[in-house]
mmCIF file of N, CA and C in Angstrom:
data_model
loop_
_atom_site.group_PDB
_atom_site.id
_atom_site.type_symbol
_atom_site.label_atom_id
_atom_site.label_comp_id
_atom_site.label_asym_id
_atom_site.label_seq_id
_atom_site.Cartn_x
_atom_site.Cartn_y
_atom_site.Cartn_z
ATOM 1 N N GLN A 1 0.829 -1.200 0.021
ATOM 2 C CA GLN A 1 -0.015 -0.019 0.009
ATOM 3 C C GLN A 1 0.861 1.264 0.019
ATOM 4 N N VAL A 2 0.293 2.334 -0.543
ATOM 5 C CA VAL A 2 0.968 3.567 -0.604
ATOM 6 C C VAL A 2 0.171 4.616 0.237
ATOM 7 N N GLN A 3 0.882 5.301 1.107
ATOM 8 C CA GLN A 3 0.234 6.308 1.948
ATOM 9 C C GLN A 3 0.703 7.687 1.458
ATOM 10 N N LEU A 4 -0.226 8.625 1.321
ATOM 11 C CA LEU A 4 0.058 9.952 0.835
ATOM 12 C C LEU A 4 -0.533 10.984 1.800
ATOM 13 N N VAL A 5 0.302 11.993 2.162
ATOM 14 C CA VAL A 5 -0.177 12.993 3.121
ATOM 15 C C VAL A 5 0.162 14.355 2.564
ATOM 16 N N GLU A 6 -0.825 15.166 2.302
ATOM 17 C CA GLU A 6 -0.671 16.500 1.767
ATOM 18 C C GLU A 6 -0.472 17.537 2.899
ATOM 19 N N SER A 7 0.194 18.656 2.584
ATOM 20 C CA SER A 7 0.319 19.703 3.520
ATOM 21 C C SER A 7 0.596 21.004 2.703
ATOM 22 N N GLY A 8 0.504 22.156 3.397
ATOM 23 C CA GLY A 8 0.823 23.427 2.785
ATOM 24 C C GLY A 8 -0.336 24.280 2.377
ATOM 25 N N GLY A 9 -1.557 23.756 2.517
ATOM 26 C CA GLY A 9 -2.722 24.562 2.183
ATOM 27 C C GLY A 9 -2.959 25.655 3.226
ATOM 28 N N GLY A 10 -3.835 26.569 2.846
ATOM 29 C CA GLY A 10 -4.113 27.650 3.735
ATOM 30 C C GLY A 10 -4.883 28.785 3.047
ATOM 31 N N LEU A 11 -4.970 29.879 3.723
ATOM 32 C CA LEU A 11 -5.656 31.044 3.202
ATOM 33 C C LEU A 11 -4.622 32.009 2.679
ATOM 34 N N VAL A 12 -4.835 32.482 1.399
ATOM 35 C CA VAL A 12 -3.935 33.427 0.769
ATOM 36 C C VAL A 12 -4.769 34.396 -0.034
ATOM 37 N N GLN A 13 -4.261 35.621 -0.138
ATOM 38 C CA GLN A 13 -4.884 36.649 -0.970
ATOM 39 C C GLN A 13 -4.660 36.422 -2.437
ATOM 40 N N ALA A 14 -5.585 36.847 -3.271
ATOM 41 C CA ALA A 14 -5.422 36.755 -4.722
ATOM 42 C C ALA A 14 -4.096 37.364 -5.092
ATOM 43 N N GLY A 15 -3.410 36.645 -6.016
ATOM 44 C CA GLY A 15 -2.078 37.084 -6.461
ATOM 45 C C GLY A 15 -0.958 36.530 -5.635
ATOM 46 N N GLY A 16 -1.276 35.887 -4.534
ATOM 47 C CA GLY A 16 -0.278 35.341 -3.675
ATOM 48 C C GLY A 16 0.173 33.961 -4.097
ATOM 49 N N SER A 17 0.993 33.337 -3.310
ATOM 50 C CA SER A 17 1.573 32.023 -3.621
ATOM 51 C C SER A 17 1.478 31.065 -2.471
ATOM 52 N N LEU A 18 1.477 29.773 -2.801
ATOM 53 C CA LEU A 18 1.480 28.726 -1.859
ATOM 54 C C LEU A 18 2.322 27.567 -2.437
ATOM 55 N N ARG A 19 2.859 26.753 -1.554
ATOM 56 C CA ARG A 19 3.538 25.561 -1.961
ATOM 57 C C ARG A 19 2.911 24.366 -1.259
ATOM 58 N N LEU A 20 2.345 23.522 -2.011
ATOM 59 C CA LEU A 20 1.767 22.298 -1.453
ATOM 60 C C LEU A 20 2.788 21.185 -1.518
ATOM 61 N N SER A 21 2.762 20.322 -0.503
ATOM 62 C CA SER A 21 3.667 19.183 -0.511
ATOM 63 C C SER A 21 2.926 17.881 -0.274
ATOM 64 N N CYS A 22 3.417 16.845 -0.829
ATOM 65 C CA CYS A 22 2.851 15.506 -0.655
ATOM 66 C C CYS A 22 3.930 14.579 -0.235
ATOM 67 N N ALA A 23 3.824 14.054 0.952
ATOM 68 C CA ALA A 23 4.809 13.094 1.466
ATOM 69 C C ALA A 23 4.231 11.676 1.220
ATOM 70 N N ALA A 24 5.031 10.831 0.591
ATOM 71 C CA ALA A 24 4.607 9.515 0.219
ATOM 72 C C ALA A 24 5.454 8.409 0.888
ATOM 73 N N SER A 25 4.798 7.371 1.193
ATOM 74 C CA SER A 25 5.463 6.135 1.678
ATOM 75 C C SER A 25 5.139 5.018 0.728
ATOM 76 N N GLY A 26 6.066 4.056 0.577
ATOM 77 C CA GLY A 26 5.877 3.050 -0.365
ATOM 78 C C GLY A 26 6.680 3.217 -1.647
ATOM 79 N N ARG A 27 6.305 2.498 -2.661
ATOM 80 C CA ARG A 27 7.053 2.546 -3.960
ATOM 81 C C ARG A 27 6.860 3.915 -4.653
ATOM 82 N N THR A 28 7.773 4.182 -5.540
ATOM 83 C CA THR A 28 7.708 5.442 -6.322
ATOM 84 C C THR A 28 6.910 5.175 -7.591
ATOM 85 N N PHE A 29 5.868 6.017 -7.777
ATOM 86 C CA PHE A 29 5.034 5.953 -8.954
ATOM 87 C C PHE A 29 4.917 7.299 -9.570
ATOM 88 N N GLY A 30 4.324 7.356 -10.806
ATOM 89 C CA GLY A 30 3.902 8.628 -11.314
ATOM 90 C C GLY A 30 2.905 9.225 -10.358
ATOM 91 N N MET A 31 2.893 10.542 -10.196
ATOM 92 C CA MET A 31 1.989 11.175 -9.285
ATOM 93 C C MET A 31 1.349 12.409 -9.833
ATOM 94 N N GLY A 32 0.275 12.842 -9.243
ATOM 95 C CA GLY A 32 -0.400 13.986 -9.751
ATOM 96 C C GLY A 32 -1.170 14.728 -8.647
ATOM 97 N N TRP A 33 -1.612 15.926 -8.986
ATOM 98 C CA TRP A 33 -2.429 16.748 -8.132
ATOM 99 C C TRP A 33 -3.768 16.947 -8.787
ATOM 100 N N PHE A 34 -4.822 16.782 -8.006
ATOM 101 C CA PHE A 34 -6.180 17.024 -8.444
ATOM 102 C C PHE A 34 -6.841 17.943 -7.423
ATOM 103 N N ARG A 35 -7.899 18.592 -7.871
ATOM 104 C CA ARG A 35 -8.662 19.463 -6.963
ATOM 105 C C ARG A 35 -10.139 19.302 -7.201
ATOM 106 N N LYS A 36 -10.875 19.729 -6.222
ATOM 107 C CA LYS A 36 -12.382 19.656 -6.255
ATOM 108 C C LYS A 36 -12.771 18.203 -6.447
ATOM 109 N N ASP A 37 -13.633 17.987 -7.422
ATOM 110 C CA ASP A 37 -14.168 16.603 -7.678
ATOM 111 C C ASP A 37 -13.214 15.905 -8.668
ATOM 112 N N ARG A 38 -11.969 15.678 -8.292
ATOM 113 C CA ARG A 38 -10.968 15.002 -9.079
ATOM 114 C C ARG A 38 -10.671 15.719 -10.381
ATOM 115 N N GLU A 39 -10.668 17.035 -10.349
ATOM 116 C CA GLU A 39 -10.257 17.819 -11.501
ATOM 117 C C GLU A 39 -8.732 17.830 -11.627
ATOM 118 N N PHE A 40 -8.217 17.505 -12.790
ATOM 119 C CA PHE A 40 -6.806 17.401 -12.984
ATOM 120 C C PHE A 40 -6.157 18.768 -12.883
ATOM 121 N N VAL A 41 -4.984 18.829 -12.196
ATOM 122 C CA VAL A 41 -4.208 20.051 -12.061
ATOM 123 C C VAL A 41 -2.859 19.848 -12.736
ATOM 124 N N ALA A 42 -2.133 18.853 -12.276
ATOM 125 C CA ALA A 42 -0.783 18.616 -12.793
ATOM 126 C C ALA A 42 -0.334 17.208 -12.474
ATOM 127 N N ALA A 43 0.632 16.681 -13.228
ATOM 128 C CA ALA A 43 1.152 15.345 -12.983
ATOM 129 C C ALA A 43 2.626 15.294 -13.342
ATOM 130 N N ILE A 44 3.300 14.302 -12.786
ATOM 131 C CA ILE A 44 4.730 14.150 -12.997
ATOM 132 C C ILE A 44 5.050 12.669 -12.999
ATOM 133 N N SER A 45 5.887 12.174 -13.925
ATOM 134 C CA SER A 45 6.261 10.842 -14.011
ATOM 135 C C SER A 45 7.168 10.434 -12.864
ATOM 136 N N TRP A 46 7.418 9.106 -12.689
ATOM 137 C CA TRP A 46 8.191 8.624 -11.575
ATOM 138 C C TRP A 46 9.598 9.227 -11.569
ATOM 139 N N SER A 47 10.152 9.478 -12.712
ATOM 140 C CA SER A 47 11.531 9.985 -12.793
ATOM 141 C C SER A 47 11.575 11.569 -12.809
ATOM 142 N N GLY A 48 10.393 12.147 -12.972
ATOM 143 C CA GLY A 48 10.298 13.599 -13.111
ATOM 144 C C GLY A 48 10.618 14.144 -14.466
ATOM 145 N N SER A 49 10.830 13.236 -15.458
ATOM 146 C CA SER A 49 11.172 13.684 -16.789
ATOM 147 C C SER A 49 9.970 14.112 -17.586
ATOM 148 N N SER A 50 8.801 13.708 -17.233
ATOM 149 C CA SER A 50 7.570 14.066 -17.957
ATOM 150 C C SER A 50 6.655 14.853 -17.012
ATOM 151 N N ILE A 51 6.187 15.979 -17.436
ATOM 152 C CA ILE A 51 5.306 16.831 -16.618
ATOM 153 C C ILE A 51 4.139 17.267 -17.446
ATOM 154 N N TYR A 52 2.964 17.326 -16.809
ATOM 155 C CA TYR A 52 1.720 17.689 -17.479
ATOM 156 C C TYR A 52 0.986 18.691 -16.636
ATOM 157 N N TYR A 53 0.395 19.717 -17.325
ATOM 158 C CA TYR A 53 -0.391 20.729 -16.638
ATOM 159 C C TYR A 53 -1.744 20.908 -17.288
ATOM 160 N N GLU A 54 -2.725 21.227 -16.459
ATOM 161 C CA GLU A 54 -3.983 21.620 -16.950
ATOM 162 C C GLU A 54 -3.874 23.017 -17.530
ATOM 163 N N ASP A 55 -4.518 23.339 -18.626
ATOM 164 C CA ASP A 55 -4.323 24.562 -19.348
ATOM 165 C C ASP A 55 -4.619 25.780 -18.460
ATOM 166 N N SER A 56 -5.638 25.699 -17.604
ATOM 167 C CA SER A 56 -5.975 26.918 -16.852
ATOM 168 C C SER A 56 -4.958 27.311 -15.801
ATOM 169 N N VAL A 57 -4.058 26.403 -15.437
ATOM 170 C CA VAL A 57 -3.059 26.662 -14.432
ATOM 171 C C VAL A 57 -1.652 26.772 -15.008
ATOM 172 N N LYS A 58 -1.521 26.401 -16.236
ATOM 173 C CA LYS A 58 -0.217 26.428 -16.918
ATOM 174 C C LYS A 58 0.414 27.808 -16.856
ATOM 175 N N GLY A 59 1.673 27.858 -16.438
ATOM 176 C CA GLY A 59 2.349 29.111 -16.309
ATOM 177 C C GLY A 59 2.264 29.731 -14.916
ATOM 178 N N ARG A 60 1.353 29.215 -14.074
ATOM 179 C CA ARG A 60 1.174 29.695 -12.704
ATOM 180 C C ARG A 60 1.627 28.650 -11.687
ATOM 181 N N ILE A 61 1.778 27.410 -12.087
ATOM 182 C CA ILE A 61 2.209 26.423 -11.173
ATOM 183 C C ILE A 61 3.343 25.621 -11.682
ATOM 184 N N THR A 62 4.069 25.034 -10.735
ATOM 185 C CA THR A 62 5.198 24.208 -11.050
ATOM 186 C C THR A 62 5.121 22.904 -10.203
ATOM 187 N N ILE A 63 5.119 21.771 -10.858
ATOM 188 C CA ILE A 63 5.180 20.522 -10.141
ATOM 189 C C ILE A 63 6.560 19.951 -10.141
ATOM 190 N N SER A 64 6.951 19.347 -9.048
ATOM 191 C CA SER A 64 8.291 18.777 -8.931
ATOM 192 C C SER A 64 8.226 17.642 -7.951
ATOM 193 N N ARG A 65 9.264 16.819 -7.981
ATOM 194 C CA ARG A 65 9.331 15.747 -7.007
ATOM 195 C C ARG A 65 10.753 15.476 -6.610
ATOM 196 N N ASP A 66 10.913 14.912 -5.419
ATOM 197 C CA ASP A 66 12.205 14.575 -4.859
ATOM 198 C C ASP A 66 12.118 13.096 -4.474
ATOM 199 N N ASN A 67 12.713 12.273 -5.277
ATOM 200 C CA ASN A 67 12.605 10.809 -5.030
ATOM 201 C C ASN A 67 13.493 10.322 -3.873
ATOM 202 N N VAL A 68 14.409 11.169 -3.452
ATOM 203 C CA VAL A 68 15.227 10.818 -2.258
ATOM 204 C C VAL A 68 14.374 10.954 -1.016
ATOM 205 N N GLN A 69 13.660 12.066 -0.875
ATOM 206 C CA GLN A 69 12.773 12.295 0.237
ATOM 207 C C GLN A 69 11.381 11.717 0.013
ATOM 208 N N ASN A 70 11.114 11.264 -1.213
ATOM 209 C CA ASN A 70 9.837 10.718 -1.567
ATOM 210 C C ASN A 70 8.725 11.720 -1.312
ATOM 211 N N THR A 71 8.921 12.905 -1.895
ATOM 212 C CA THR A 71 7.917 13.989 -1.808
ATOM 213 C C THR A 71 7.639 14.561 -3.168
ATOM 214 N N MET A 72 6.521 15.185 -3.299
ATOM 215 C CA MET A 72 6.097 15.860 -4.493
ATOM 216 C C MET A 72 5.531 17.226 -4.080
ATOM 217 N N ASP A 73 5.913 18.253 -4.799
ATOM 218 C CA ASP A 73 5.511 19.672 -4.508
ATOM 219 C C ASP A 73 4.688 20.258 -5.617
ATOM 220 N N LEU A 74 3.824 21.132 -5.271
ATOM 221 C CA LEU A 74 3.091 21.957 -6.234
ATOM 222 C C LEU A 74 3.256 23.399 -5.815
ATOM 223 N N LYS A 75 4.089 24.147 -6.567
ATOM 224 C CA LYS A 75 4.260 25.542 -6.298
ATOM 225 C C LYS A 75 3.274 26.331 -7.092
ATOM 226 N N MET A 76 2.459 27.121 -6.427
ATOM 227 C CA MET A 76 1.368 27.887 -7.080
ATOM 228 C C MET A 76 1.616 29.363 -6.929
ATOM 229 N N ASN A 77 1.609 30.103 -7.986
ATOM 230 C CA ASN A 77 1.775 31.505 -8.007
ATOM 231 C C ASN A 77 0.556 32.191 -8.616
ATOM 232 N N SER A 78 0.497 33.523 -8.422
ATOM 233 C CA SER A 78 -0.623 34.296 -8.973
ATOM 234 C C SER A 78 -1.958 33.629 -8.790
ATOM 235 N N LEU A 79 -2.182 33.239 -7.578
ATOM 236 C CA LEU A 79 -3.441 32.501 -7.232
ATOM 237 C C LEU A 79 -4.655 33.361 -7.450
ATOM 238 N N LYS A 80 -5.695 32.679 -7.885
ATOM 239 C CA LYS A 80 -6.987 33.347 -8.152
ATOM 240 C C LYS A 80 -8.061 32.733 -7.235
ATOM 241 N N PRO A 81 -9.138 33.498 -7.000
ATOM 242 C CA PRO A 81 -10.211 32.911 -6.196
ATOM 243 C C PRO A 81 -10.735 31.616 -6.746
ATOM 244 N N GLU A 82 -10.754 31.437 -8.079
ATOM 245 C CA GLU A 82 -11.220 30.191 -8.649
ATOM 246 C C GLU A 82 -10.271 29.015 -8.386
ATOM 247 N N ASP A 83 -9.125 29.256 -7.837
ATOM 248 C CA ASP A 83 -8.170 28.181 -7.419
ATOM 249 C C ASP A 83 -8.607 27.580 -6.064
ATOM 250 N N THR A 84 -9.536 28.242 -5.421
ATOM 251 C CA THR A 84 -9.994 27.741 -4.138
ATOM 252 C C THR A 84 -10.553 26.351 -4.288
ATOM 253 N N ALA A 85 -10.002 25.431 -3.506
ATOM 254 C CA ALA A 85 -10.431 24.031 -3.589
ATOM 255 C C ALA A 85 -9.678 23.174 -2.610
ATOM 256 N N GLY A 86 -10.129 21.944 -2.384
ATOM 257 C CA GLY A 86 -9.334 20.965 -1.739
ATOM 258 C C GLY A 86 -8.408 20.355 -2.776
ATOM 259 N N TYR A 87 -7.121 20.292 -2.443
ATOM 260 C CA TYR A 87 -6.144 19.736 -3.377
ATOM 261 C C TYR A 87 -5.696 18.377 -2.876
ATOM 262 N N TYR A 88 -5.686 17.386 -3.817
ATOM 263 C CA TYR A 88 -5.370 16.021 -3.444
ATOM 264 C C TYR A 88 -4.190 15.501 -4.182
ATOM 265 N N CYS A 89 -3.327 14.849 -3.503
ATOM 266 C CA CYS A 89 -2.195 14.172 -4.031
ATOM 267 C C CYS A 89 -2.598 12.770 -4.439
ATOM 268 N N ALA A 90 -2.128 12.216 -5.536
ATOM 269 C CA ALA A 90 -2.442 10.907 -5.964
ATOM 270 C C ALA A 90 -1.269 10.198 -6.612
ATOM 271 N N ALA A 91 -1.232 8.879 -6.537
ATOM 272 C CA ALA A 91 -0.142 8.062 -7.165
ATOM 273 C C ALA A 91 -0.763 7.030 -8.094
ATOM 274 N N ALA A 92 -0.108 6.841 -9.246
ATOM 275 C CA ALA A 92 -0.632 5.960 -10.305
ATOM 276 C C ALA A 92 0.402 4.927 -10.646
ATOM 277 N N PRO A 93 0.183 3.680 -10.263
ATOM 278 C CA PRO A 93 1.075 2.562 -10.668
ATOM 279 C C PRO A 93 1.153 2.452 -12.222
ATOM 280 N N GLY A 94 0.022 2.738 -12.855
ATOM 281 C CA GLY A 94 -0.020 2.637 -14.320
ATOM 282 C C GLY A 94 0.148 3.935 -15.027
ATOM 283 N N PHE A 95 0.864 4.855 -14.458
ATOM 284 C CA PHE A 95 1.074 6.159 -15.029
ATOM 285 C C PHE A 95 1.606 6.111 -16.450
ATOM 286 N N SER A 96 1.048 6.892 -17.301
ATOM 287 C CA SER A 96 1.483 7.004 -18.683
ATOM 288 C C SER A 96 1.096 8.351 -19.213
ATOM 289 N N SER A 97 1.676 8.737 -20.350
ATOM 290 C CA SER A 97 1.390 10.044 -20.905
ATOM 291 C C SER A 97 -0.066 10.167 -21.290
ATOM 292 N N SER A 98 -0.688 9.070 -21.728
ATOM 293 C CA SER A 98 -2.088 9.132 -22.161
ATOM 294 C C SER A 98 -3.030 9.169 -20.951
ATOM 295 N N ALA A 99 -2.648 8.579 -19.850
ATOM 296 C CA ALA A 99 -3.520 8.425 -18.742
ATOM 297 C C ALA A 99 -3.242 9.443 -17.567
ATOM 298 N N SER A 100 -2.193 10.198 -17.748
ATOM 299 C CA SER A 100 -1.721 11.058 -16.599
ATOM 300 C C SER A 100 -2.726 12.074 -16.193
ATOM 301 N N ARG A 101 -3.628 12.516 -17.054
ATOM 302 C CA ARG A 101 -4.621 13.523 -16.737
ATOM 303 C C ARG A 101 -5.939 12.913 -16.264
ATOM 304 N N THR A 102 -6.004 11.597 -16.186
ATOM 305 C CA THR A 102 -7.238 10.896 -15.842
ATOM 306 C C THR A 102 -7.188 10.408 -14.422
ATOM 307 N N SER A 103 -8.164 10.805 -13.632
ATOM 308 C CA SER A 103 -8.191 10.443 -12.225
ATOM 309 C C SER A 103 -8.273 8.955 -12.027
ATOM 310 N N SER A 104 -8.967 8.288 -12.910
ATOM 311 C CA SER A 104 -9.136 6.827 -12.752
ATOM 312 C C SER A 104 -7.877 6.092 -12.873
ATOM 313 N N ALA A 105 -6.790 6.688 -13.393
ATOM 314 C CA ALA A 105 -5.514 5.998 -13.469
ATOM 315 C C ALA A 105 -4.765 5.967 -12.177
ATOM 316 N N TYR A 106 -5.216 6.757 -11.217
ATOM 317 C CA TYR A 106 -4.554 6.884 -9.938
ATOM 318 C C TYR A 106 -5.191 5.970 -8.878
ATOM 319 N N ALA A 107 -4.404 5.112 -8.303
ATOM 320 C CA ALA A 107 -4.891 4.083 -7.363
ATOM 321 C C ALA A 107 -4.849 4.578 -5.933
ATOM 322 N N TYR A 108 -4.029 5.500 -5.617
ATOM 323 C CA TYR A 108 -3.836 5.945 -4.261
ATOM 324 C C TYR A 108 -4.029 7.431 -4.119
ATOM 325 N N TRP A 109 -4.747 7.826 -3.026
ATOM 326 C CA TRP A 109 -5.122 9.217 -2.849
ATOM 327 C C TRP A 109 -4.884 9.684 -1.409
ATOM 328 N N GLY A 110 -4.433 10.890 -1.254
ATOM 329 C CA GLY A 110 -4.304 11.484 0.059
ATOM 330 C C GLY A 110 -5.641 12.038 0.524
ATOM 331 N N GLN A 111 -5.667 12.618 1.746
ATOM 332 C CA GLN A 111 -6.849 13.115 2.308
ATOM 333 C C GLN A 111 -7.171 14.591 1.862
ATOM 334 N N GLY A 112 -6.174 15.228 1.265
ATOM 335 C CA GLY A 112 -6.368 16.544 0.758
ATOM 336 C C GLY A 112 -5.885 17.657 1.670
ATOM 337 N N THR A 113 -5.656 18.805 1.096
ATOM 338 C CA THR A 113 -5.291 20.023 1.847
ATOM 339 C C THR A 113 -6.061 21.183 1.230
ATOM 340 N N GLN A 114 -6.648 22.016 2.056
ATOM 341 C CA GLN A 114 -7.550 23.075 1.569
ATOM 342 C C GLN A 114 -6.781 24.305 1.187
ATOM 343 N N VAL A 115 -7.025 24.822 -0.003
ATOM 344 C CA VAL A 115 -6.513 26.089 -0.468
ATOM 345 C C VAL A 115 -7.648 27.047 -0.602
ATOM 346 N N THR A 116 -7.603 28.199 0.014
ATOM 347 C CA THR A 116 -8.631 29.250 -0.075
ATOM 348 C C THR A 116 -7.978 30.516 -0.492
ATOM 349 N N VAL A 117 -8.433 31.064 -1.609
ATOM 350 C CA VAL A 117 -7.871 32.291 -2.145
ATOM 351 C C VAL A 117 -8.897 33.386 -2.010
ATOM 352 N N SER A 118 -8.610 34.427 -1.268
ATOM 353 C CA SER A 118 -9.540 35.489 -1.036
ATOM 354 C C SER A 118 -9.361 36.580 -2.048
ATOM 355 N N SER A 119 -10.442 37.270 -2.400
ATOM 356 C CA SER A 119 -10.409 38.357 -3.324
ATOM 357 C C SER A 119 -10.254 39.697 -2.602
#
C-alpha cells in the first residue's frame, strides 16, 4: 500500500503564492495533483522527466518531485479565487502520458489540503 499525506494549504490573498507538498510512503510511482471533484491540475512521471499541466493553471504552477525524500510539491503563483479548492495528491502505478490527466488512473489518494484564495 501507498500512503500519501498533503500539507501546505491555507488562506492566501489573490495574487499570492502557496507551496503544497505531498509526502509519500511506499514505492515510487507517477504522481499527480487534483482538486475539487478529481479535477486534474498537474502530474509528473516517476523520474520527473515528464510533466503535465492543466491549461488553466499552466504558467502559474510548477510541479516537482524529490525521489530521495519521496515527496512531491506543487508551487502555485498568481493565485486566483477560482483556485479555491481541496487539493489532493495521488499516485498511479499505471502512469502514462495518455492516462496522466485521468483520475481513474490513480490508485492511491491522500486526504487533501484546503487552499482558499480570497479576493
